[in-house]
PDB file of C-alpha atoms in Angstrom:
ATOM      1  CA  MET A 483     -48.804 239.020-125.564  1.00  0.00           C
ATOM      2  CA  GLU A 484     -46.650 241.751-124.102  1.00  0.00           C
ATOM      3  CA  ASP A 485     -45.113 241.156-120.679  1.00  0.00           C
ATOM      4  CA  PRO A 486     -47.242 243.231-118.243  1.00  0.00           C
ATOM      5  CA  SER A 487     -44.261 243.757-115.940  1.00  0.00           C
ATOM      6  CA  THR A 488     -42.545 245.771-118.685  1.00  0.00           C
ATOM      7  CA  HIS A 489     -45.670 247.763-119.481  1.00  0.00           C
ATOM      8  CA  ASP A 490     -45.245 251.397-118.453  1.00  0.00           C
ATOM      9  CA  LEU A 491     -48.420 252.601-116.789  1.00  0.00           C
ATOM     10  CA  ASP A 492     -48.998 256.337-116.688  1.00  0.00           C
ATOM     11  CA  ARG A 493     -51.508 258.251-114.549  1.00  0.00           C
ATOM     12  CA  ILE A 494     -54.300 257.776-117.131  1.00  0.00           C
ATOM     13  CA  ASP A 495     -53.739 254.001-117.268  1.00  0.00           C
ATOM     14  CA  LEU A 496     -53.798 253.858-113.468  1.00  0.00           C
ATOM     15  CA  ALA A 497     -57.003 255.925-113.391  1.00  0.00           C
ATOM     16  CA  ILE A 498     -58.611 253.529-115.885  1.00  0.00           C
ATOM     17  CA  LEU A 499     -57.536 250.544-113.795  1.00  0.00           C
ATOM     18  CA  ARG A 500     -58.875 252.080-110.562  1.00  0.00           C
ATOM     19  CA  ALA A 501     -62.215 252.869-112.206  1.00  0.00           C
ATOM     20  CA  LEU A 502     -62.539 249.367-113.661  1.00  0.00           C
ATOM     21  CA  GLN A 503     -61.688 247.797-110.289  1.00  0.00           C
ATOM     22  CA  GLY A 504     -64.508 249.785-108.754  1.00  0.00           C
ATOM     23  CA  ASP A 505     -67.037 249.010-111.495  1.00  0.00           C
ATOM     24  CA  GLY A 506     -66.183 246.681-114.350  1.00  0.00           C
ATOM     25  CA  ARG A 507     -69.524 247.427-116.028  1.00  0.00           C
ATOM     26  CA  LEU A 508     -68.690 251.017-116.934  1.00  0.00           C
ATOM     27  CA  SER A 509     -69.310 251.831-120.579  1.00  0.00           C
ATOM     28  CA  ASN A 510     -66.384 253.245-122.519  1.00  0.00           C
ATOM     29  CA  ALA A 511     -68.098 256.659-122.525  1.00  0.00           C
ATOM     30  CA  GLU A 512     -68.562 256.590-118.731  1.00  0.00           C
ATOM     31  CA  LEU A 513     -64.992 255.413-118.207  1.00  0.00           C
ATOM     32  CA  ALA A 514     -63.616 258.122-120.513  1.00  0.00           C
ATOM     33  CA  GLN A 515     -65.552 260.774-118.616  1.00  0.00           C
ATOM     34  CA  ARG A 516     -64.289 259.503-115.248  1.00  0.00           C
ATOM     35  CA  VAL A 517     -60.643 259.569-116.315  1.00  0.00           C
ATOM     36  CA  ASN A 518     -61.025 262.776-118.332  1.00  0.00           C
ATOM     37  CA  VAL A 519     -59.970 261.555-121.790  1.00  0.00           C
ATOM     38  CA  SER A 520     -61.782 261.198-125.099  1.00  0.00           C
ATOM     39  CA  PRO A 521     -63.774 257.993-125.692  1.00  0.00           C
ATOM     40  CA  ALA A 522     -61.412 257.014-128.545  1.00  0.00           C
ATOM     41  CA  THR A 523     -58.330 257.447-126.332  1.00  0.00           C
ATOM     42  CA  CYS A 524     -60.020 255.573-123.503  1.00  0.00           C
ATOM     43  CA  HIS A 525     -60.970 252.675-125.784  1.00  0.00           C
ATOM     44  CA  ARG A 526     -57.460 252.423-127.238  1.00  0.00           C
ATOM     45  CA  ARG A 527     -55.833 252.481-123.786  1.00  0.00           C
ATOM     46  CA  THR A 528     -58.318 249.995-122.308  1.00  0.00           C
ATOM     47  CA  GLN A 529     -57.764 247.602-125.220  1.00  0.00           C
ATOM     48  CA  ARG A 530     -54.002 247.863-124.713  1.00  0.00           C
ATOM     49  CA  LEU A 531     -54.411 247.102-120.978  1.00  0.00           C
ATOM     50  CA  PHE A 532     -56.421 243.973-121.832  1.00  0.00           C
ATOM     51  CA  GLU A 533     -54.121 242.846-124.651  1.00  0.00           C
ATOM     52  CA  SER A 534     -50.986 243.267-122.541  1.00  0.00           C
ATOM     53  CA  GLY A 535     -52.508 241.229-119.702  1.00  0.00           C
ATOM     54  CA  VAL A 536     -52.561 244.069-117.172  1.00  0.00           C
ATOM     55  CA  VAL A 537     -56.349 243.546-117.044  1.00  0.00           C
ATOM     56  CA  SER A 538     -56.871 239.805-116.918  1.00  0.00           C
ATOM     57  CA  GLY A 539     -60.665 239.825-116.975  1.00  0.00           C
ATOM     58  CA  VAL A 540     -63.871 241.445-115.818  1.00  0.00           C
ATOM     59  CA  HIS A 541     -66.165 239.367-113.614  1.00  0.00           C
ATOM     60  CA  ALA A 542     -69.431 239.639-111.716  1.00  0.00           C
ATOM     61  CA  ARG A 543     -69.094 239.090-107.967  1.00  0.00           C
ATOM     62  CA  ILE A 544     -71.822 236.601-106.958  1.00  0.00           C
ATOM     63  CA  ASP A 545     -73.223 236.325-103.417  1.00  0.00           C
ATOM     64  CA  PRO A 546     -72.443 232.688-102.481  1.00  0.00           C
ATOM     65  CA  GLU A 547     -75.527 232.155-100.248  1.00  0.00           C
ATOM     66  CA  PRO A 548     -78.244 232.264-102.949  1.00  0.00           C
ATOM     67  CA  VAL A 549     -76.317 229.789-105.126  1.00  0.00           C
ATOM     68  CA  GLY A 550     -75.915 227.312-102.266  1.00  0.00           C
ATOM     69  CA  LEU A 551     -72.230 227.882-101.478  1.00  0.00           C
ATOM     70  CA  GLY A 552     -72.444 229.694 -98.142  1.00  0.00           C
ATOM     71  CA  ALA A 553     -69.574 227.919 -96.398  1.00  0.00           C
ATOM     72  CA  LEU A 554     -66.014 229.145 -96.947  1.00  0.00           C
ATOM     73  CA  VAL A 555     -63.221 226.810 -95.906  1.00  0.00           C
ATOM     74  CA  MET A 556     -59.484 227.442 -95.932  1.00  0.00           C
ATOM     75  CA  VAL A 557     -57.388 224.286 -96.200  1.00  0.00           C
ATOM     76  CA  GLY A 558     -53.672 224.033 -95.559  1.00  0.00           C
ATOM     77  CA  ALA A 559     -51.983 221.088 -97.275  1.00  0.00           C
ATOM     78  CA  VAL A 560     -48.536 219.691 -96.515  1.00  0.00           C
ATOM     79  CA  LEU A 561     -46.978 217.427 -99.132  1.00  0.00           C
ATOM     80  CA  ASP A 562     -44.742 214.418 -98.523  1.00  0.00           C
ATOM     81  CA  HIS A 563     -42.035 215.720-100.831  1.00  0.00           C
ATOM     82  CA  SER A 564     -41.001 219.191-101.990  1.00  0.00           C
ATOM     83  CA  THR A 565     -40.132 218.410-105.580  1.00  0.00           C
ATOM     84  CA  PRO A 566     -41.218 220.060-108.816  1.00  0.00           C
ATOM     85  CA  GLU A 567     -42.979 216.818-109.792  1.00  0.00           C
ATOM     86  CA  SER A 568     -44.982 216.562-106.549  1.00  0.00           C
ATOM     87  CA  PHE A 569     -45.932 220.237-106.752  1.00  0.00           C
ATOM     88  CA  ALA A 570     -47.028 219.845-110.388  1.00  0.00           C
ATOM     89  CA  ALA A 571     -49.144 216.764-109.604  1.00  0.00           C
ATOM     90  CA  PHE A 572     -50.820 218.460-106.637  1.00  0.00           C
ATOM     91  CA  GLU A 573     -51.501 221.662-108.584  1.00  0.00           C
ATOM     92  CA  ALA A 574     -52.976 219.791-111.547  1.00  0.00           C
ATOM     93  CA  ALA A 575     -55.329 217.851-109.270  1.00  0.00           C
ATOM     94  CA  ALA A 576     -56.356 220.979-107.331  1.00  0.00           C
ATOM     95  CA  MET A 577     -57.078 222.810-110.602  1.00  0.00           C
ATOM     96  CA  ARG A 578     -59.576 220.069-111.523  1.00  0.00           C
ATOM     97  CA  MET A 579     -61.540 220.467-108.276  1.00  0.00           C
ATOM     98  CA  LYS A 580     -64.590 222.647-108.884  1.00  0.00           C
ATOM     99  CA  ALA A 581     -64.945 223.635-105.203  1.00  0.00           C
ATOM    100  CA  VAL A 582     -61.385 225.012-105.066  1.00  0.00           C
ATOM    101  CA  LEU A 583     -61.563 228.743-105.763  1.00  0.00           C
ATOM    102  CA  GLU A 584     -57.894 229.463-105.118  1.00  0.00           C
ATOM    103  CA  CYS A 585     -54.764 227.369-104.718  1.00  0.00           C
ATOM    104  CA  ASN A 586     -51.568 229.059-103.593  1.00  0.00           C
ATOM    105  CA  LEU A 587     -48.077 227.708-102.963  1.00  0.00           C
ATOM    106  CA  VAL A 588     -47.069 229.331 -99.674  1.00  0.00           C
ATOM    107  CA  ALA A 589     -44.114 229.591 -97.313  1.00  0.00           C
ATOM    108  CA  GLY A 590     -44.629 228.597 -93.703  1.00  0.00           C
ATOM    109  CA  ASP A 591     -46.438 225.716 -92.031  1.00  0.00           C
ATOM    110  CA  PHE A 592     -48.125 224.507 -95.237  1.00  0.00           C
ATOM    111  CA  ASP A 593     -47.043 223.925 -98.800  1.00  0.00           C
ATOM    112  CA  TYR A 594     -50.409 225.022-100.204  1.00  0.00           C
ATOM    113  CA  LEU A 595     -53.339 227.064 -99.015  1.00  0.00           C
ATOM    114  CA  LEU A 596     -56.664 226.321-100.692  1.00  0.00           C
ATOM    115  CA  LYS A 597     -59.765 228.496-100.621  1.00  0.00           C
ATOM    116  CA  ILE A 598     -62.832 226.286-100.977  1.00  0.00           C
ATOM    117  CA  ARG A 599     -66.567 227.033-101.267  1.00  0.00           C
ATOM    118  CA  VAL A 600     -69.155 224.414-100.300  1.00  0.00           C
ATOM    119  CA  SER A 601     -72.786 224.403 -99.185  1.00  0.00           C
ATOM    120  CA  GLY A 602     -71.989 223.412 -95.616  1.00  0.00           C
ATOM    121  CA  MET A 603     -70.297 220.960 -93.260  1.00  0.00           C
ATOM    122  CA  LYS A 604     -71.892 217.871 -94.837  1.00  0.00           C
ATOM    123  CA  ASP A 605     -70.746 218.951 -98.297  1.00  0.00           C
ATOM    124  CA  PHE A 606     -67.217 219.647 -97.023  1.00  0.00           C
ATOM    125  CA  ASN A 607     -67.090 216.270 -95.249  1.00  0.00           C
ATOM    126  CA  ARG A 608     -67.899 214.557 -98.564  1.00  0.00           C
ATOM    127  CA  LEU A 609     -65.301 216.643-100.416  1.00  0.00           C
ATOM    128  CA  HIS A 610     -62.686 215.910 -97.754  1.00  0.00           C
ATOM    129  CA  GLY A 611     -63.335 212.162 -97.741  1.00  0.00           C
ATOM    130  CA  GLN A 612     -63.502 211.756-101.508  1.00  0.00           C
ATOM    131  CA  GLN A 613     -61.114 214.331-102.954  1.00  0.00           C
ATOM    132  CA  LEU A 614     -58.939 216.295-100.529  1.00  0.00           C
ATOM    133  CA  ILE A 615     -57.290 213.336 -98.830  1.00  0.00           C
ATOM    134  CA  ALA A 616     -56.781 211.754-102.255  1.00  0.00           C
ATOM    135  CA  LEU A 617     -54.821 214.696-103.648  1.00  0.00           C
ATOM    136  CA  PRO A 618     -51.398 213.507-104.853  1.00  0.00           C
ATOM    137  CA  GLY A 619     -48.579 213.601-102.312  1.00  0.00           C
ATOM    138  CA  VAL A 620     -50.629 214.972 -99.415  1.00  0.00           C
ATOM    139  CA  ARG A 621     -49.212 214.123 -96.003  1.00  0.00           C
ATOM    140  CA  GLN A 622     -51.408 216.397 -93.908  1.00  0.00           C
ATOM    141  CA  ILE A 623     -54.503 218.548 -94.310  1.00  0.00           C
ATOM    142  CA  ARG A 624     -55.477 221.303 -91.857  1.00  0.00           C
ATOM    143  CA  THR A 625     -58.957 222.761 -92.167  1.00  0.00           C
ATOM    144  CA  PHE A 626     -60.168 226.209 -91.111  1.00  0.00           C
ATOM    145  CA  PHE A 627     -63.869 227.048 -91.359  1.00  0.00           C
ATOM    146  CA  VAL A 628     -64.427 230.738 -91.921  1.00  0.00           C
ATOM    147  CA  ILE A 629     -66.860 232.111 -89.359  1.00  0.00           C
ATOM    148  CA  ARG A 630     -67.219 235.552 -90.920  1.00  0.00           C
ATOM    149  CA  GLU A 631     -65.736 237.068 -94.064  1.00  0.00           C
ATOM    150  CA  VAL A 632     -64.454 240.429 -92.897  1.00  0.00           C
ATOM    151  CA  LYS A 633     -62.722 241.665 -96.054  1.00  0.00           C
ATOM    152  CA  GLU A 634     -62.952 239.858 -99.339  1.00  0.00           C
ATOM    153  CA  ALA A 635     -61.972 240.652-102.931  1.00  0.00           C
ATOM    154  CA  ALA A 636     -60.659 244.097-102.031  1.00  0.00           C
ATOM    155  CA  PRO A 637     -59.321 246.210-104.890  1.00  0.00           C
ATOM    156  CA  LEU A 638     -55.559 246.346-105.364  1.00  0.00           C
ATOM    157  CA  PRO A 639     -54.108 249.316-103.462  1.00  0.00           C
ATOM    158  CA  PHE A 640     -52.309 251.252-106.182  1.00  0.00           C
TER     159      PHE A 640
END
């Protein structure tokens, strides 16, 4: 796979990316019309954007309430040691946790910031007691319950 950072994106590529960010379900014909190129050119360029890794996937955005995951929790984790081994062990364990939507190594008060979806407080309490405090190398966990999601999954501003 080609390194996306070395991929030169022109105005047509950027237009394709903007359109796909807005609606990943566009047909090739609709996408071609929006960016003002032929369907064959659009298909070739879109394939190249996928193959090079610039487009990493197309996903449906699901409302969490109807599927029983209405509670969003942000968790800050501080590890005992800042070593490559402790980071690797923590990351591997976090990757295995189904409730963890995102896991980011951060600078600041925490080593990691986790974005977690659960059904509610009872579900989070179980997750905390059984899995979060058992994550490798964790010294401290700070929990933040999201009261209202103000802006979520916004498109990239390019």
